[in-house]
JSON list of C-alpha atoms in Angstrom, two decimals:
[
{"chain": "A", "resi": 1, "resn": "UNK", "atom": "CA", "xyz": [10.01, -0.54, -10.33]},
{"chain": "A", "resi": 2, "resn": "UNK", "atom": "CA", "xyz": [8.57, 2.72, -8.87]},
{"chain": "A", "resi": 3, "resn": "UNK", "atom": "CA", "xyz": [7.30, 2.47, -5.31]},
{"chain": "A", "resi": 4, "resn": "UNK", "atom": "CA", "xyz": [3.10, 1.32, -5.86]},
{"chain": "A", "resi": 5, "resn": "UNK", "atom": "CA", "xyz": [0.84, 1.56, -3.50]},
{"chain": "A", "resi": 6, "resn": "UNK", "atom": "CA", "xyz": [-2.65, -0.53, -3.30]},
{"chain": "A", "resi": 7, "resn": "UNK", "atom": "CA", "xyz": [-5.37, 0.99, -1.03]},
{"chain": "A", "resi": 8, "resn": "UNK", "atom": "CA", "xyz": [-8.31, -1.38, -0.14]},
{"chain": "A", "resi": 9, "resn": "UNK", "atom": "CA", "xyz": [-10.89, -0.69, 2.38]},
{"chain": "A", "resi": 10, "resn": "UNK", "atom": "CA", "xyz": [-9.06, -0.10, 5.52]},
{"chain": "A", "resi": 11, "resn": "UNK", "atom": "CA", "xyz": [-5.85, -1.01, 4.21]},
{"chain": "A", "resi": 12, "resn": "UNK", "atom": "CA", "xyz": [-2.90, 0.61, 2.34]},
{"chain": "A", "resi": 13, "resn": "UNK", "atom": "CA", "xyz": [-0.14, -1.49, 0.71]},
{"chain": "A", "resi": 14, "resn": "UNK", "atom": "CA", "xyz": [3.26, 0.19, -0.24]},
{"chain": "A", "resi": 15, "resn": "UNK", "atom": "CA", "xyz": [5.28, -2.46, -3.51]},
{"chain": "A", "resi": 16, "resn": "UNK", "atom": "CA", "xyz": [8.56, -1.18, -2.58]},
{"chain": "A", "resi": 17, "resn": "UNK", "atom": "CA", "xyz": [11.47, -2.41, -4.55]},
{"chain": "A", "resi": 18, "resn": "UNK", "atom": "CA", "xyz": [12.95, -4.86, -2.25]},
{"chain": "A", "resi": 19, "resn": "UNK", "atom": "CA", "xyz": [9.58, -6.05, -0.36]},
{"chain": "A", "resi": 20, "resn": "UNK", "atom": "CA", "xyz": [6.15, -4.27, 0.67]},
{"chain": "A", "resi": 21, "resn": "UNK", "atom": "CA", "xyz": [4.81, -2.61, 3.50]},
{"chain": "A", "resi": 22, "resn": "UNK", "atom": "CA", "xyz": [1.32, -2.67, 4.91]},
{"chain": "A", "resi": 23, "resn": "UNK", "atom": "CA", "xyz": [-0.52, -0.04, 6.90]},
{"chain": "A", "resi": 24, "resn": "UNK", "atom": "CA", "xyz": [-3.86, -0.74, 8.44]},
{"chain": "A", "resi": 25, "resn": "UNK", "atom": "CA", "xyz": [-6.16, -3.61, 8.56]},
{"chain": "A", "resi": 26, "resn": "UNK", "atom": "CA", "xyz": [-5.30, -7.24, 7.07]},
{"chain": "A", "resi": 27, "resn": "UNK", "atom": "CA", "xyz": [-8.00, -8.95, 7.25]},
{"chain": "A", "resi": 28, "resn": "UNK", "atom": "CA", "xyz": [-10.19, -11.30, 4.73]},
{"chain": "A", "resi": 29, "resn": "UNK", "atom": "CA", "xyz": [-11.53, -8.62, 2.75]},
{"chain": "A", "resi": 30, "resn": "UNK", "atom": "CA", "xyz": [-7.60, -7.96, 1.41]},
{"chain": "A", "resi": 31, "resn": "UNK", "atom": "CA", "xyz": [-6.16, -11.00, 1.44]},
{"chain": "A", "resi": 32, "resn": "UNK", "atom": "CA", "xyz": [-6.63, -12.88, -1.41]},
{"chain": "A", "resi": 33, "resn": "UNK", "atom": "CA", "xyz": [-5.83, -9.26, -3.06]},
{"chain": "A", "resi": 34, "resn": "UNK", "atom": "CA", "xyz": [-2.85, -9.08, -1.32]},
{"chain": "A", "resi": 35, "resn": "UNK", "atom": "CA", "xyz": [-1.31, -12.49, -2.90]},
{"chain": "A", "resi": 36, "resn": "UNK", "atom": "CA", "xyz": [-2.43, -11.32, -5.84]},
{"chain": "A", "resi": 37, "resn": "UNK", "atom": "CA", "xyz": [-0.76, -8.20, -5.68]},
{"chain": "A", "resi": 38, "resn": "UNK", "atom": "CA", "xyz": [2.86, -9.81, -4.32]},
{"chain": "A", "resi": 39, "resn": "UNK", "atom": "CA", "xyz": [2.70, -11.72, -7.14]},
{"chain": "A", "resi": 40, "resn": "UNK", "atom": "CA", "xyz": [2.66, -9.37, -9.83]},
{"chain": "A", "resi": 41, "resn": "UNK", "atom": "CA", "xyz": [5.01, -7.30, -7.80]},
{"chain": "A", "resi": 42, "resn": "UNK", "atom": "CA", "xyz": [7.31, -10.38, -8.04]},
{"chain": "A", "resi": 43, "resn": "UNK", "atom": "CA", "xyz": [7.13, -10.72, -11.81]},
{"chain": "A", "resi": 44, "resn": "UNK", "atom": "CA", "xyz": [7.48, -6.98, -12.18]},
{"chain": "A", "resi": 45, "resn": "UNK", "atom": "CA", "xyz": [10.74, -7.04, -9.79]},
{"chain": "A", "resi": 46, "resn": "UNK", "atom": "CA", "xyz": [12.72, -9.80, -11.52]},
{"chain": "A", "resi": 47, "resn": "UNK", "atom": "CA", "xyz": [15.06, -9.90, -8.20]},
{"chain": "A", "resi": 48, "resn": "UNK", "atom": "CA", "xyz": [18.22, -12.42, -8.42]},
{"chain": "A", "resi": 49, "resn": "UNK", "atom": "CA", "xyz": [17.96, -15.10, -6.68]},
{"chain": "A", "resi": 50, "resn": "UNK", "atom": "CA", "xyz": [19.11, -14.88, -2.70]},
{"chain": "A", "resi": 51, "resn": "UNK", "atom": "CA", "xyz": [17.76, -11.67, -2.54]},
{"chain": "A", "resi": 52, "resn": "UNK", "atom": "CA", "xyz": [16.43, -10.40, 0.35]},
{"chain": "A", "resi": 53, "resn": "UNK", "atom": "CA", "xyz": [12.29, -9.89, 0.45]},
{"chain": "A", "resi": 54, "resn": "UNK", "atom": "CA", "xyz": [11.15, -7.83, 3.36]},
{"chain": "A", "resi": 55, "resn": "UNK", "atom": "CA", "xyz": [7.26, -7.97, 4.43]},
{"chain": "A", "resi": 56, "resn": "UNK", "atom": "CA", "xyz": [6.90, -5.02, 6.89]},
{"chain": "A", "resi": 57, "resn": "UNK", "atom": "CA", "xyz": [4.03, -4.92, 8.84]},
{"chain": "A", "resi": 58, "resn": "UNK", "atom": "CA", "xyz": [4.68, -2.68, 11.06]},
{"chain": "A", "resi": 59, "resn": "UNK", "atom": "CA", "xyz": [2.10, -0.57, 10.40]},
{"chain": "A", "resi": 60, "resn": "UNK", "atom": "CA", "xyz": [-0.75, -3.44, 11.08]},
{"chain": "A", "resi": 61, "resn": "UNK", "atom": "CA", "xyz": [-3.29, -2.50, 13.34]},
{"chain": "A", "resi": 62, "resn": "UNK", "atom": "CA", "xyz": [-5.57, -4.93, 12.34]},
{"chain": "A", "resi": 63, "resn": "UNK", "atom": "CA", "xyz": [-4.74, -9.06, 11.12]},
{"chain": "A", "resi": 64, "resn": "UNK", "atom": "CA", "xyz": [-7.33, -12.16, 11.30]},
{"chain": "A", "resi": 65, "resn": "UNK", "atom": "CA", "xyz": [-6.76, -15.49, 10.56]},
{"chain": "A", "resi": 66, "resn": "UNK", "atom": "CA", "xyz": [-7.07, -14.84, 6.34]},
{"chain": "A", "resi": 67, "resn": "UNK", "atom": "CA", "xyz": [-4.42, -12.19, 6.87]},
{"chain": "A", "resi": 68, "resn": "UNK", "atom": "CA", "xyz": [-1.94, -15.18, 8.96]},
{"chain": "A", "resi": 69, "resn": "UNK", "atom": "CA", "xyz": [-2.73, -17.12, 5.86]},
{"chain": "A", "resi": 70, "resn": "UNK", "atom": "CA", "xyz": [-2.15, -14.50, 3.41]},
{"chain": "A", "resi": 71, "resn": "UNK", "atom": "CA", "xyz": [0.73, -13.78, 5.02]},
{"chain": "A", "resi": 72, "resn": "UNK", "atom": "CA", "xyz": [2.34, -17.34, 4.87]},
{"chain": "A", "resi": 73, "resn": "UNK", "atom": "CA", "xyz": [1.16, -17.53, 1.11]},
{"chain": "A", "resi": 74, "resn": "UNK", "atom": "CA", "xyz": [2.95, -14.53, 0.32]},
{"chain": "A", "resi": 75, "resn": "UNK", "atom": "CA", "xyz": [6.02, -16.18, 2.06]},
{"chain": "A", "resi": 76, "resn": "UNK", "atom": "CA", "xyz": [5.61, -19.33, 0.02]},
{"chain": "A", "resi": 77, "resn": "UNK", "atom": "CA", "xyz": [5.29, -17.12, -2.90]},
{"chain": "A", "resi": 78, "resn": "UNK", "atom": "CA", "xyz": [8.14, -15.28, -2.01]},
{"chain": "A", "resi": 79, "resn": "UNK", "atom": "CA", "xyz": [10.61, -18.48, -1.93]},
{"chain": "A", "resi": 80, "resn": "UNK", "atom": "CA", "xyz": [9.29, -19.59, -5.06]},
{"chain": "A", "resi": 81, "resn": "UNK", "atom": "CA", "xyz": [10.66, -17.18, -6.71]},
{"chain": "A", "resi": 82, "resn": "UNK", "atom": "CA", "xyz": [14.28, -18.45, -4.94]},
{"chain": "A", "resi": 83, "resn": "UNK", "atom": "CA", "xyz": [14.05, -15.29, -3.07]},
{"chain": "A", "resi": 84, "resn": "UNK", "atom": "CA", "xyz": [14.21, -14.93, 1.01]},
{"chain": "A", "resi": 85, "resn": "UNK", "atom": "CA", "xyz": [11.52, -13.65, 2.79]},
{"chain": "A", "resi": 86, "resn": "UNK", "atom": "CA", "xyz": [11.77, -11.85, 6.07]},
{"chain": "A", "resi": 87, "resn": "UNK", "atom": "CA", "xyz": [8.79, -10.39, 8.00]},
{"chain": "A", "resi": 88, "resn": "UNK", "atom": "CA", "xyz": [9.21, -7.32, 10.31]},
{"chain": "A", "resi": 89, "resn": "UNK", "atom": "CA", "xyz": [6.68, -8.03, 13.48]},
{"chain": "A", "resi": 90, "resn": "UNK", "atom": "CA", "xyz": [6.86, -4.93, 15.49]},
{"chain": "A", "resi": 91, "resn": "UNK", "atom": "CA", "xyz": [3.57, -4.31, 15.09]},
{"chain": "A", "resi": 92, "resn": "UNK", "atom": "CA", "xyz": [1.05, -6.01, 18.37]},
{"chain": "A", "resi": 93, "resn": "UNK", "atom": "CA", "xyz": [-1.78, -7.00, 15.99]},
{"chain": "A", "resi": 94, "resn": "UNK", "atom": "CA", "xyz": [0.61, -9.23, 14.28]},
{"chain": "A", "resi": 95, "resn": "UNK", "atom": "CA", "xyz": [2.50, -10.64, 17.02]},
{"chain": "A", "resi": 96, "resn": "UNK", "atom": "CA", "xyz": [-1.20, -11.73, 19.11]},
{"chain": "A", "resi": 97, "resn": "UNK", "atom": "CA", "xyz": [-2.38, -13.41, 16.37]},
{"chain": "A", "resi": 98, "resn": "UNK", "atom": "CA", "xyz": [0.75, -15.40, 15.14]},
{"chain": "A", "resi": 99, "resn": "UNK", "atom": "CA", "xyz": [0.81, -16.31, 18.48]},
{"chain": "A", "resi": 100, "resn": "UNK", "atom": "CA", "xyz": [-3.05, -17.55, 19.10]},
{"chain": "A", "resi": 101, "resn": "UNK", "atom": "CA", "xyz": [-1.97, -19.48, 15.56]},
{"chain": "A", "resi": 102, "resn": "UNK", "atom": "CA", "xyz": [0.72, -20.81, 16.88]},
{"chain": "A", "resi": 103, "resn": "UNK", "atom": "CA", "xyz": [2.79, -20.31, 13.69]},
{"chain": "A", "resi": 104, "resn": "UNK", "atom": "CA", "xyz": [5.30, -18.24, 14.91]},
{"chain": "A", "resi": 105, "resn": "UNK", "atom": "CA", "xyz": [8.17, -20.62, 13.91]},
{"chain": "A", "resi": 106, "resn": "UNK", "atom": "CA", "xyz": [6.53, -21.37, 10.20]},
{"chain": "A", "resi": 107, "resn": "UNK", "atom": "CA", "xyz": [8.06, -17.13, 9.68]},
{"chain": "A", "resi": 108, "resn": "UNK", "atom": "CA", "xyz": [11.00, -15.69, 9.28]},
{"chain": "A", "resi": 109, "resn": "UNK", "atom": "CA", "xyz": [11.40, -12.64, 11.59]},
{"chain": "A", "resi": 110, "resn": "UNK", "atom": "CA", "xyz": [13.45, -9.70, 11.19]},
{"chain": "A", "resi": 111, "resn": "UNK", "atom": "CA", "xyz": [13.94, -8.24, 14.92]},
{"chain": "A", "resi": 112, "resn": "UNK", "atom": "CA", "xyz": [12.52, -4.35, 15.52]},
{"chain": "A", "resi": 113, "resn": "UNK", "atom": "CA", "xyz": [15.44, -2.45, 14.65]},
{"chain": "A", "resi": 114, "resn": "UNK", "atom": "CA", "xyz": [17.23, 0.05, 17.11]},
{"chain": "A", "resi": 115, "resn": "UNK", "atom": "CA", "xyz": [18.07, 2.31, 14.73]},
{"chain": "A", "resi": 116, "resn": "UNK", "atom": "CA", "xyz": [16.80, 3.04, 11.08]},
{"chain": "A", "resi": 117, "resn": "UNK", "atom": "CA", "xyz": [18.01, 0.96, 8.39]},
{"chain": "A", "resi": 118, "resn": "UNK", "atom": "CA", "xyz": [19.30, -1.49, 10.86]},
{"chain": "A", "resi": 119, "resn": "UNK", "atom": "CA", "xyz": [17.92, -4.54, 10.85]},
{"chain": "A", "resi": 120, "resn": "UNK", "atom": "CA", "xyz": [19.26, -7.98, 12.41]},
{"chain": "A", "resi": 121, "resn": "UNK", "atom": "CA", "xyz": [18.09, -11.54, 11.75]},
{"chain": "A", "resi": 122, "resn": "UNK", "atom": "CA", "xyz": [15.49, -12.68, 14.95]}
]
């Protein structure tokens, strides 16, 4: 699969071929999209099972409550498909509403690397 990209008001969403990336706002205007989206990305992927599903939102500026539950849909979704999903959190939007949530232990983090292409477990 090609690298796809979804644009929705205030939000762009890069289907990369070992996760997806989101730039912008996540909010409930995109979520339900979003799902969506991941899931057809899934089917389209056909990845073996174990492999590794990255959900970088790094470029967040922007997440509400929908977007927390999007979020741990599209991790749900994610191991459904017997894959594991990691979420990159360097991103403040993120982080301060996981945290308000209280859900930070329901993801699984991938720490802010220290040097590209590095990334270690959290």
């Amino acid at each position: 699969m090609s690298t796809m990209t979804t644009t929705y008001t205030g939000t762009l969403v890069a289907h990369l071929s070992t996760g997806l990336s989101c730039h912008g706002e996540v909010d409930i205007a995109v979520a339900g999209q979003l799902v969506d989206d991941c899931r057809a990305q899934l089917d389209d992927l056909a990845l073996p099972a174990g492999s590794v599903f990255v959900v970088d939102l790094s470029g967040v500026t922007f997440m509400d409550s929908a977007g927390l539950e999007a979020l741990l849909e599209v991790q749900e979704l994610v191991e459904e498909y017997d894959l594991v999903c990691r979420v990159r959190r360097s991103s403040p939007a993120v982080q301060r509403i996981v945290e308000l949530a209280e859900r930070s232990e329901q993801l699984a983090w991938l720490d802010v690397p220290s040097r590209p292409g590095l990334v270690s477990p959290a």
